[in-house]
Amino acid sequence: MARLAAEDPLVRDEAILDDDDDDVDTDEEESESEDDSGEEFHAEPSKKAVYNKEGILEKLEDIAWPENVDWRHKLTIEHDQGEKIDVNDDLARELAFYTQALDGTRQAFEKLQSMKVRFLRPADYYAEMVKTDAHMHKIKGRLLSEKKKIEEAEERKKAREAKKRAKEVQAQKEKERAKQKKEQIESVKKWRKQRQQGGFAKGNDDGPDLNFEGDEGFKQSKKKRPGVSPGDRSGGLAKKGKQGKNRKSRDSKFGHGGRKGLKKQNTAETTNDFRGFNQMDKSQNKRRKMDGPRVRFAFFYAP
Amino acid sequence: MAKKRKRSSDAAAAVEKPDEFAPQRPERTLFGFKEKPADDEEAEAEPASEGEEDAAAAAAAAPFRNKEKVLVTCSRRINYRYRHLMQNVVSLLPHAKKDSKVESKQSKGNALNELLELRSCSSCLFFECRKQKDLYLWMVKSPGGPSVKFLVNAVHTMEELKLTGNHLKGSRPLITFSTNFDEQPHWQLVKEMLTQIFATPKDHRKAKPFHDHVFVFSIVDDHVWFRNYQISVPHNEIDKVDKGGLDKMTLVEVGPRFCLNPIKIFGGSFGGPTLYENPFYVSPNQIRALEKRKKAGKYAKKVKAKVRRKMHEMENTLEPDEFAELWKGED
């Protein structure tokens, strides 16, 4: 079978070429043997392919332009690619095409320059282009958006790094602050000791009474605050505001603050206390209620 | 006052400018353009001053004139992508003529030959789309010339936003070929045809007199690859590049891109004796069929494996287990 001769140096792209014309009819029986062996396909030139070199050269002669035709009719340049290019390596392939184009253009431009012909487009020559302005605008938009995307990504990266560094800086600062504090306390302690050793009695020293001994200095004092209810968080300020006479009397009667439950219940005293009731008001209210709207708004209904 | 004078001088310059680089057209006669005794064309042909009268002498001595016209058309039911490719090719060739789609039948050769004669075209690019996915390109020289059939791969149209270049419509392209075109006769033939079809004729009425793009034809892996680049080079004058400008020259790709895989070369136009057959060519149908068969083989393999296992089991049966009865009495 032709396929087994795998000595062909040209190992081809399997997607493009992996079988031959004459394999078509033999493929059926081949597939049986193929099943177990996962062999790669190697391209084989089919043996019966036609190649009539004389005929081709004859045709070429027929259609070819005269030998001595001016180069300016053709504008063709040959370029040697050098070593073989790997087709599947996109970058290498495109680079090869680019260098071919660049090299060819350089040669052609040199030729044109030496011919002293006008071949470069002047800056003020406007004419129809292959791609429309709208399309070029689209391309520009895409380029810009791509650029923006890259910039944004970079910025994000920078911000992330800055954040990381800021954390470190913050930690450093805190450490320093704690150290400073410690030092200050230490220095004050030292100062006091020196004073004590210097012969000043504790009672009549004129220095500030700095109570930095241990942790007590920083704790809240647990002293009872006079005249302030224990739940009061305003620090007794609420009581100190000016209060009217009325307010005071009401407070004395109904109480102020604290639990409501006991205060609202009647006691023997309060049941007999009629200070808050006005007899006149009461009778008026009663009549108004009993009259109903017709009496109350009689003037509306008057003829 | 001074302003006015300045403007008038500007206008004068503007009037003068176009003449400066507009290519001078030879005088038109009944039989075409009268050949001017140009100094650059003297080298290849005698001045045709007296040849105008004597037709026979003129035919022998007439300088070469490229009158290529390319008919570009496609088959019915072509894919939109391939249609765009065709339109791009048309926009690159100012000497191309478009025609309506042709039914892709067995007899399309005759129809196309007739069409070529009707449109008086000397060559043809026929984009034949099959099964909505395979594109074949026929490159044909018209009356007697050879025709080459290619399979087109790796198509990228000009509309793609990745291709950022742009150039004048109708400016004549520079054409670069890789040197391996000259190694084998069939590549030589393909090169000649590509040159004739893709080179815009000099002094074509739709052509623009500047060169701002370059075509690349390169043979890699026995395929012809096509690229089209815009040339951007720093220059102030129109007949000279700035000093060192050639080194600063950059190219921007304009598109389209495609890759041609030659299948066959025929002696006639759209037919005739086969002169060349690509021995490595596999039709995309075969490739697809092969892939399908591979996939189908998966199930067959499974079934086969099952059968084989069964056979194996039947052949060497297990001995009856001596402990099989051990727990039977418990329940």
XYZ file of C-alpha atoms in Angstrom:
634
model
C 0.000 0.000 0.000
C 1.264 3.405 -0.916
C 0.689 4.845 2.502
C 3.088 2.550 4.245
C 6.040 4.072 2.475
C 6.493 6.723 5.124
C 9.916 7.803 4.025
C 8.546 10.894 2.349
C 10.438 13.821 3.812
C 7.486 16.148 3.371
C 5.330 15.690 6.393
C 2.282 17.660 5.595
C -0.478 19.368 7.381
C -2.941 16.661 8.136
C -5.944 18.924 7.837
C -5.122 19.851 4.297
C -3.597 16.797 2.799
C -3.785 13.379 4.198
C -4.907 11.103 1.471
C -4.571 10.495 -2.190
C -6.920 10.354 -5.070
C -6.434 6.683 -5.742
C -7.123 5.758 -2.156
C -10.804 6.379 -2.510
C -11.830 2.921 -3.550
C -9.393 1.147 -1.298
C -10.395 3.080 1.767
C -13.171 0.702 2.695
C -10.957 -2.257 3.336
C -8.250 -0.006 4.700
C -10.415 1.330 7.463
C -10.459 -2.096 9.018
C -6.740 -2.210 9.423
C -6.600 1.428 10.455
C -8.804 0.914 13.452
C -6.233 -0.440 15.794
C -3.187 1.495 14.756
C -3.467 5.239 15.275
C -0.851 5.990 12.670
C -0.398 9.485 11.295
C -1.177 10.193 7.715
C 1.676 11.060 5.475
C 1.021 12.704 2.209
C 2.059 10.664 -0.732
C 2.251 12.031 -4.200
C -0.133 10.052 -6.289
C 1.697 8.132 -8.955
C -0.595 8.754 -11.858
C -0.775 12.532 -11.532
C -0.333 14.195 -14.875
C 2.641 16.482 -15.335
C 3.191 17.527 -18.916
C 6.180 19.825 -18.608
C 6.586 20.407 -22.343
C 2.935 21.322 -22.708
C 3.136 23.745 -19.830
C 6.241 25.436 -21.167
C 4.631 25.680 -24.586
C 1.560 27.334 -23.085
C 3.776 29.638 -21.092
C 5.478 30.718 -24.272
C 2.094 31.306 -25.874
C 0.780 33.648 -23.261
C 3.984 35.282 -22.094
C 4.644 38.913 -22.753
C 7.630 39.715 -24.973
C 10.960 39.210 -23.302
C 12.108 42.778 -23.613
C 8.997 44.310 -22.116
C 9.609 47.359 -19.996
C 9.731 46.644 -16.296
C 7.191 49.372 -15.706
C 4.517 47.238 -17.316
C 5.063 44.414 -14.906
C 6.370 46.019 -11.715
C 7.411 42.604 -10.482
C 10.212 41.926 -8.043
C 11.629 38.561 -7.027
C 12.584 37.876 -3.477
C 14.519 34.952 -2.097
C 12.847 33.599 0.991
C 15.916 31.843 2.286
C 15.297 28.744 4.306
C 12.011 26.941 4.376
C 9.159 28.482 6.287
C 7.001 26.556 8.668
C 3.435 27.033 7.481
C 1.834 26.399 10.814
C 3.879 29.036 12.586
C 1.686 32.025 11.870
C 4.135 34.630 13.096
C 7.096 33.310 11.142
C 4.995 32.984 8.016
C 3.566 36.485 8.207
C 6.989 37.882 8.963
C 8.349 36.190 5.861
C 5.600 37.762 3.748
C 6.216 41.133 5.315
C 9.942 41.032 4.693
C 9.307 39.918 1.141
C 6.988 42.861 0.592
C 9.325 45.331 2.295
C 12.388 44.154 0.449
C 10.547 44.116 -2.863
C 9.186 47.595 -2.307
C 12.625 48.961 -1.492
C 14.052 47.500 -4.660
C 11.148 48.762 -6.726
C 11.355 52.261 -5.270
C 15.050 52.426 -5.966
C 14.378 51.423 -9.538
C 11.602 53.978 -9.891
C 13.760 56.682 -8.375
C 16.548 55.983 -10.792
C 14.051 56.196 -13.651
C 13.081 59.693 -12.522
C 9.379 59.036 -12.781
C 6.751 60.361 -10.472
C 5.490 57.544 -8.345
C 4.785 58.838 -4.850
C 1.441 60.175 -3.929
C 1.566 63.874 -3.037
C 0.039 64.856 0.264
C -2.695 66.907 -1.347
C -3.832 64.244 -3.765
C -7.217 63.050 -2.654
C -9.018 60.306 -4.475
C -11.218 57.343 -3.856
C -9.658 54.773 -1.584
C -10.164 51.044 -1.449
C -11.757 51.260 1.968
C -14.410 53.869 2.663
C -14.030 56.584 5.249
C -16.778 55.003 7.333
C -14.871 51.762 7.413
C -11.639 53.491 8.330
C -13.492 55.275 11.105
C -14.578 51.906 12.422
C -11.021 50.669 12.336
C -9.871 53.751 14.184
C -12.528 53.243 16.822
C -11.394 49.707 17.324
C -7.776 50.713 17.641
C -8.655 53.393 20.149
C -10.785 51.078 22.227
C -8.005 48.521 22.238
C -5.552 51.136 23.391
C -7.931 52.241 26.088
C -8.372 48.702 27.272
C -4.653 48.251 27.604
C -4.283 51.508 29.471
C -7.071 50.633 31.850
C -5.552 47.283 32.580
C -2.252 48.935 33.311
C -3.868 51.422 35.609
C -5.622 48.674 37.498
C -2.349 46.884 37.892
C -0.715 50.020 39.193
C -3.532 50.667 41.654
C -3.259 47.124 42.940
C 0.413 47.547 43.554
C -0.069 50.916 45.188
C -2.640 49.398 47.515
C -0.249 46.707 48.516
C 2.418 49.271 49.236
C -0.020 51.503 51.127
C -0.780 48.654 53.486
C 2.873 48.250 54.245
C 3.293 51.955 54.815
C 0.311 52.020 57.152
C 1.685 49.156 59.209
C 5.010 50.910 59.458
C 3.356 54.088 60.625
C 1.361 52.332 63.300
C 4.429 50.664 64.614
C 6.203 53.949 64.782
C 3.361 55.605 66.598
C 3.222 52.885 69.210
C 6.914 53.187 69.714
C 6.694 56.922 70.168
C 3.970 56.589 72.709
C 5.935 54.109 74.676
C 8.902 56.355 74.636
C 6.950 59.329 75.843
C 5.449 57.421 78.725
C 8.843 56.125 79.608
C 10.298 59.593 79.614
C 7.580 60.975 81.863
C 8.084 58.124 84.284
C 11.758 58.837 84.333
C 11.090 62.483 84.973
C 8.863 61.683 87.955
C 11.362 59.341 89.418
C 13.996 61.958 89.144
C 11.792 64.487 90.883
C 10.977 62.083 93.676
C 14.584 61.295 94.152
C 15.332 64.986 94.096
C 13.511 65.405 97.474
C 10.071 66.730 96.590
C 7.283 65.289 98.658
C 4.441 63.753 96.802
C 1.816 65.973 98.362
C 3.078 69.388 97.470
C 4.710 68.985 94.172
C 3.580 71.553 91.692
C 3.956 69.289 88.700
C 0.844 67.880 87.171
C -0.566 64.848 88.867
C -0.022 62.501 86.010
C -1.366 59.177 86.906
C 0.390 57.002 84.432
C 1.075 54.098 86.727
C 0.242 50.972 84.959
C -2.911 50.731 82.923
C -5.136 52.552 85.378
C -4.481 55.894 83.849
C -6.280 55.017 80.728
C -9.328 53.377 82.268
C -12.572 55.176 82.732
C -13.256 56.102 86.367
C -16.037 54.115 87.909
C -17.155 56.910 90.227
C -20.831 57.411 90.714
C -22.059 60.520 89.127
C -24.223 62.531 91.507
C -27.642 63.545 90.312
C -27.409 61.575 87.124
C -29.377 58.478 86.496
C -27.227 55.436 85.750
C -28.597 55.009 82.232
C -28.002 58.621 81.282
C -25.390 58.853 78.632
C -25.410 62.595 78.295
C -23.168 62.881 81.338
C -25.734 64.761 83.432
C -26.035 67.539 80.930
C -29.691 66.835 80.371
C -30.502 67.794 83.963
C -28.561 71.000 83.872
C -30.556 72.733 81.164
C -32.976 75.364 82.325
C -36.319 73.934 83.167
C -39.524 75.801 83.496
C -41.754 75.650 86.558
C -44.315 73.693 84.687
C -41.832 71.108 83.593
C -40.667 70.662 87.138
C -44.112 70.241 88.546
C -44.996 67.787 85.832
C -41.864 65.865 86.407
C -42.631 65.703 90.063
C -46.073 64.410 89.303
C -45.436 62.032 86.434
C -41.755 61.418 86.882
C -39.072 61.643 84.266
C -36.912 58.894 82.902
C -36.640 55.427 84.353
C -39.162 52.714 84.104
C -42.626 53.758 83.232
C -44.591 50.804 84.538
C -44.867 51.628 88.217
C -45.261 55.344 87.789
C -48.297 55.134 85.617
C -50.314 53.150 88.059
C -52.647 54.988 90.358
C -52.059 54.996 94.028
C -54.378 56.013 96.843
C -53.076 59.575 96.646
C -53.442 60.016 92.984
C -56.969 58.692 92.825
C -58.109 61.518 95.099
C -56.103 64.182 93.426
C -58.311 66.251 91.152
C -55.859 69.022 90.472
C -55.597 68.303 86.826
C -59.323 68.295 86.093
C -61.202 71.392 85.089
C -64.922 71.238 85.778
C -65.900 73.771 83.142
C -64.027 72.047 80.372
C -65.586 68.824 81.197
C -69.185 70.062 81.004
C -68.542 71.798 77.702
C -67.087 68.721 76.187
C -70.015 66.704 77.297
C -72.560 69.039 75.734
C -70.690 69.198 72.488
C -70.639 65.456 72.294
C -74.341 65.154 73.054
C -75.476 67.844 70.584
C -74.174 66.254 67.498
C -73.314 68.050 64.304
C -76.764 69.494 63.610
C -76.764 71.607 66.782
C -73.129 72.496 66.604
C -73.351 73.795 63.087
C -76.880 75.208 63.399
C -75.852 78.503 61.887
C -75.217 76.719 58.618
C -78.728 75.381 58.508
C -80.421 78.564 59.515
C -82.930 79.771 56.973
C -4.052 94.772 -1.313
C -1.163 92.608 -0.397
C -3.542 89.837 0.572
C -5.220 89.849 -2.776
C -2.002 89.558 -4.651
C -0.965 86.629 -2.547
C -4.146 84.765 -3.233
C -3.861 85.224 -6.947
C -0.360 83.833 -6.919
C -1.625 80.847 -4.926
C -4.284 80.186 -7.474
C -1.728 80.307 -10.212
C 0.356 77.735 -8.388
C -2.673 75.524 -7.959
C -3.370 75.708 -11.634
C 0.158 74.869 -12.471
C 0.461 71.985 -10.090
C -1.824 69.418 -11.713
C -0.048 69.707 -15.033
C 3.141 69.055 -13.276
C 2.506 65.436 -12.520
C -0.491 64.494 -14.619
C 0.804 61.857 -16.970
C 0.768 63.127 -20.458
C -1.541 61.153 -22.598
C -0.502 60.344 -26.149
C -2.664 61.639 -28.898
C -5.647 59.535 -29.721
C -6.090 58.206 -33.259
C -8.649 55.991 -34.880
C -6.626 52.894 -34.126
C -5.836 53.596 -30.523
C -3.265 55.821 -28.920
C -0.624 57.339 -31.089
C 2.677 56.200 -29.703
C 4.797 59.101 -28.742
C 8.505 58.715 -29.388
C 9.215 58.358 -25.706
C 12.821 57.997 -24.693
C 12.208 55.128 -22.289
C 10.361 53.044 -24.832
C 12.913 53.565 -27.521
C 15.071 50.897 -26.061
C 12.637 48.096 -26.782
C 11.063 49.283 -30.017
C 11.760 51.643 -32.846
C 9.940 54.927 -32.768
C 6.605 54.370 -34.426
C 6.453 57.733 -36.093
C 6.322 56.452 -39.623
C 4.680 53.174 -38.540
C 1.280 54.834 -38.225
C 0.732 54.633 -41.936
C 2.198 51.258 -42.592
C 0.078 48.893 -40.524
C 2.171 45.812 -41.109
C 5.364 47.512 -40.120
C 3.668 48.970 -37.081
C 2.499 45.559 -35.932
C 6.043 44.290 -36.036
C 7.544 47.330 -34.421
C 4.742 48.448 -32.146
C 5.823 48.717 -28.559
C 4.197 46.434 -26.125
C 0.864 47.559 -24.813
C -0.963 45.748 -22.072
C -4.636 45.506 -22.903
C -5.541 42.999 -20.256
C -9.165 42.878 -19.214
C -10.224 40.516 -16.492
C -13.711 39.180 -16.125
C -14.475 38.532 -12.474
C -17.534 36.531 -11.633
C -18.753 33.807 -9.356
C -21.071 30.853 -9.251
C -24.596 30.936 -7.932
C -25.230 30.243 -4.234
C -21.884 31.690 -3.252
C -21.192 32.267 0.370
C -21.245 35.877 1.586
C -17.640 35.666 2.757
C -16.413 34.502 -0.597
C -18.570 37.059 -2.352
C -16.897 39.775 -0.298
C -13.528 38.352 -1.245
C -14.510 38.593 -4.873
C -15.628 42.179 -4.431
C -12.333 43.005 -2.780
C -10.466 41.541 -5.713
C -12.595 43.627 -8.052
C -11.755 46.753 -6.088
C -8.059 45.935 -6.383
C -8.179 45.452 -10.143
C -9.286 48.566 -12.003
C -9.087 46.596 -15.225
C -11.658 44.070 -14.038
C -15.164 43.671 -15.322
C -17.869 42.249 -13.167
C -20.594 40.012 -14.433
C -23.653 38.337 -13.018
C -23.396 34.972 -11.344
C -23.092 31.882 -13.460
C -24.734 28.575 -12.708
C -22.040 26.150 -11.660
C -22.923 23.269 -13.937
C -20.995 20.920 -16.119
C -21.517 23.266 -19.048
C -20.357 26.390 -17.259
C -17.136 26.365 -19.281
C -18.959 27.005 -22.510
C -21.126 29.709 -20.985
C -18.125 31.429 -19.492
C -16.130 31.239 -22.698
C -18.989 32.857 -24.509
C -19.258 35.501 -21.830
C -15.550 36.232 -22.108
C -15.880 36.713 -25.816
C -18.916 38.938 -25.389
C -17.207 41.140 -22.850
C -13.975 41.016 -24.871
C -11.949 39.988 -21.876
C -8.577 38.338 -22.161
C -8.632 36.575 -18.831
C -11.065 35.479 -16.190
C -11.234 34.928 -12.464
C -14.130 32.641 -11.682
C -14.986 32.038 -8.034
C -16.797 28.767 -7.806
C -18.437 27.970 -4.508
C -19.532 24.428 -3.776
C -21.597 23.174 -0.870
C -21.579 26.669 0.592
C -18.167 26.064 2.050
C -15.538 25.194 -0.523
C -14.252 27.909 -2.781
C -12.482 27.104 -6.029
C -10.841 29.759 -8.131
C -10.475 29.387 -11.852
C -7.757 31.537 -13.356
C -8.142 31.509 -17.096
C -6.464 33.118 -20.088
C -9.171 33.613 -22.583
C -9.131 32.499 -26.110
C -6.643 29.660 -26.153
C -4.672 30.078 -23.036
C -4.315 27.725 -20.148
C -6.591 27.669 -17.141
C -5.626 26.884 -13.590
C -7.998 25.647 -10.960
C -7.202 26.447 -7.358
C -8.736 25.583 -4.051
C -8.938 28.721 -1.919
C -8.072 28.468 1.752
C -7.559 30.801 4.675
C -9.751 33.622 3.391
C -9.708 36.984 5.152
C -11.579 39.834 3.529
C -10.701 43.504 3.535
C -13.609 44.246 5.845
C -11.860 42.724 8.809
C -10.967 45.373 11.334
C -7.608 43.850 12.046
C -6.378 44.904 8.624
C -5.794 48.583 9.196
C -4.210 49.770 5.976
C -5.820 51.634 3.109
C -4.652 52.729 -0.292
C -5.812 54.479 -3.410
C -8.368 52.675 -5.469
C -6.794 51.929 -8.806
C -3.203 52.711 -8.017
C -0.918 50.218 -9.711
C 0.464 47.587 -7.372
C 4.052 46.497 -7.084
C 4.123 42.715 -7.268
C 6.619 40.592 -5.398
C 7.148 36.913 -6.030
C 9.175 34.485 -4.015
C 12.015 32.978 -6.013
C 10.650 29.449 -5.797
C 8.143 30.381 -8.488
C 10.928 29.863 -11.022
C 11.836 26.388 -9.910
C 9.172 24.362 -11.703
C 7.358 24.860 -15.002
C 3.881 24.849 -13.535
C 4.851 27.506 -11.012
C 6.367 29.546 -13.828
C 3.096 29.374 -15.664
C 1.165 30.364 -12.552
C 3.532 33.274 -12.003
C 3.062 34.544 -15.538
C -0.702 34.340 -15.210
C -0.699 36.065 -11.841
C 1.455 38.852 -13.245
C -0.807 39.370 -16.205
C -4.024 39.258 -14.241
C -3.038 41.172 -11.126
C -0.792 43.834 -12.662
C -2.838 46.854 -13.591
C -2.047 47.795 -17.192
C 0.179 50.823 -17.495
C -1.743 53.932 -18.518
C -5.055 52.255 -17.916
C -7.723 54.910 -17.854
C -8.898 54.002 -14.351
C -5.402 53.579 -12.945
C -3.839 56.247 -10.769
C -0.254 57.222 -11.419
C 1.150 56.432 -7.969
C 2.380 53.279 -6.327
C 1.161 52.954 -2.780
C 0.578 49.265 -2.318
C 2.375 46.022 -2.888
C 1.134 42.497 -3.561
C 2.909 39.473 -2.184
C 2.736 36.127 -3.919
C 4.694 33.536 -2.077
C 4.895 29.776 -2.307
C 4.935 28.166 1.090
C 4.111 24.506 1.507
C 3.124 24.239 -2.171
C 0.418 26.845 -1.760
C 0.384 30.333 -3.190
C -0.191 32.865 -0.446
C -1.494 36.314 -1.258
C -1.046 39.454 0.838
C -1.639 43.125 0.083
C 0.228 45.841 1.965
C 0.001 49.581 1.962
C 3.349 51.345 1.613
C 3.916 54.290 3.878
C 7.169 56.072 3.319
C 8.198 59.584 4.344
C 8.506 61.826 1.309
C 8.102 65.458 0.337
C 8.531 65.183 -3.390
C 6.666 62.870 -5.656
C 9.607 61.420 -7.491
C 11.978 60.961 -4.596
C 11.877 59.406 -1.185
C 13.370 61.409 1.678
C 16.953 60.688 2.558
C 16.988 57.472 4.564
C 13.282 57.134 3.908
C 13.671 53.682 2.445
C 14.858 52.446 5.816
C 11.979 54.125 7.561
C 9.460 52.585 5.211
C 6.711 50.613 6.878
C 3.967 48.461 5.486
C 0.444 48.160 6.785
C -1.672 45.269 5.703
C -4.770 46.155 3.722
C -6.113 42.743 2.832
C -7.606 40.567 1.549
C -5.675 37.427 2.389
C -6.066 34.099 0.743
C -4.139 30.983 0.013
C -4.364 29.143 -3.293
C -3.816 25.445 -3.605
C -3.406 24.506 -7.269
C -5.436 21.480 -8.291
C -5.090 21.212 -12.022
C -3.826 23.074 -15.032
C -5.742 22.655 -18.270
C -4.572 23.426 -21.780
C -7.639 25.332 -22.965
C -9.779 27.921 -21.335
C -12.189 26.216 -18.929
C -11.199 22.812 -20.184
C -8.876 21.081 -22.575
C -6.150 18.561 -21.912
C -4.820 18.324 -18.399
C -1.252 19.555 -18.268
C -0.681 19.286 -14.557
C -2.287 17.583 -11.648
C -1.344 18.290 -8.065
C -0.277 14.928 -6.653
C -0.804 16.065 -3.083
C -4.252 17.433 -3.555
C -7.098 15.958 -1.552
C -10.504 17.365 -2.096
C -12.198 18.805 0.959
C -15.002 16.302 0.443
C -12.588 13.466 0.976
C -11.188 15.085 4.063
C -14.642 15.487 5.511
C -15.559 11.919 4.621
C -12.423 10.678 6.293
C -13.169 12.618 9.428
C -16.675 11.254 9.472
C -15.406 7.755 9.027
C -13.032 8.238 11.895
C -15.879 9.312 14.110
C -18.039 6.438 12.910
C -15.187 4.066 13.655
C -15.519 4.853 17.331
C -18.778 2.968 17.679
C -17.655 0.122 15.474
C -14.560 -0.233 17.596
C -16.648 -0.422 20.732
C -18.883 -3.124 19.306
C -15.881 -5.014 18.081
C -14.231 -4.842 21.468
C -17.382 -6.137 23.090
C -17.601 -9.070 20.729
C -13.975 -9.844 21.215
C -14.383 -9.821 24.956
C -17.321 -12.160 24.737
C -15.409 -14.512 22.525
C -12.549 -14.454 24.954
C -14.839 -15.215 27.844
C -16.440 -18.084 25.962
C -13.079 -19.550 25.078
C -11.602 -19.617 28.540
C -14.440 -19.997 30.961
C -13.814 -19.584 34.662
C -13.589 -22.640 36.846
C -16.565 -23.042 39.208
C -15.770 -21.245 42.424
C -15.280 -23.535 45.398
C -16.685 -20.974 47.812
C -19.744 -20.202 45.769
C -22.000 -22.407 47.883
C -20.566 -21.285 51.186
C -23.185 -18.759 52.230
C -26.138 -20.378 50.541
C -27.602 -22.106 53.574
C -27.772 -18.936 55.697
C -30.897 -17.417 54.255
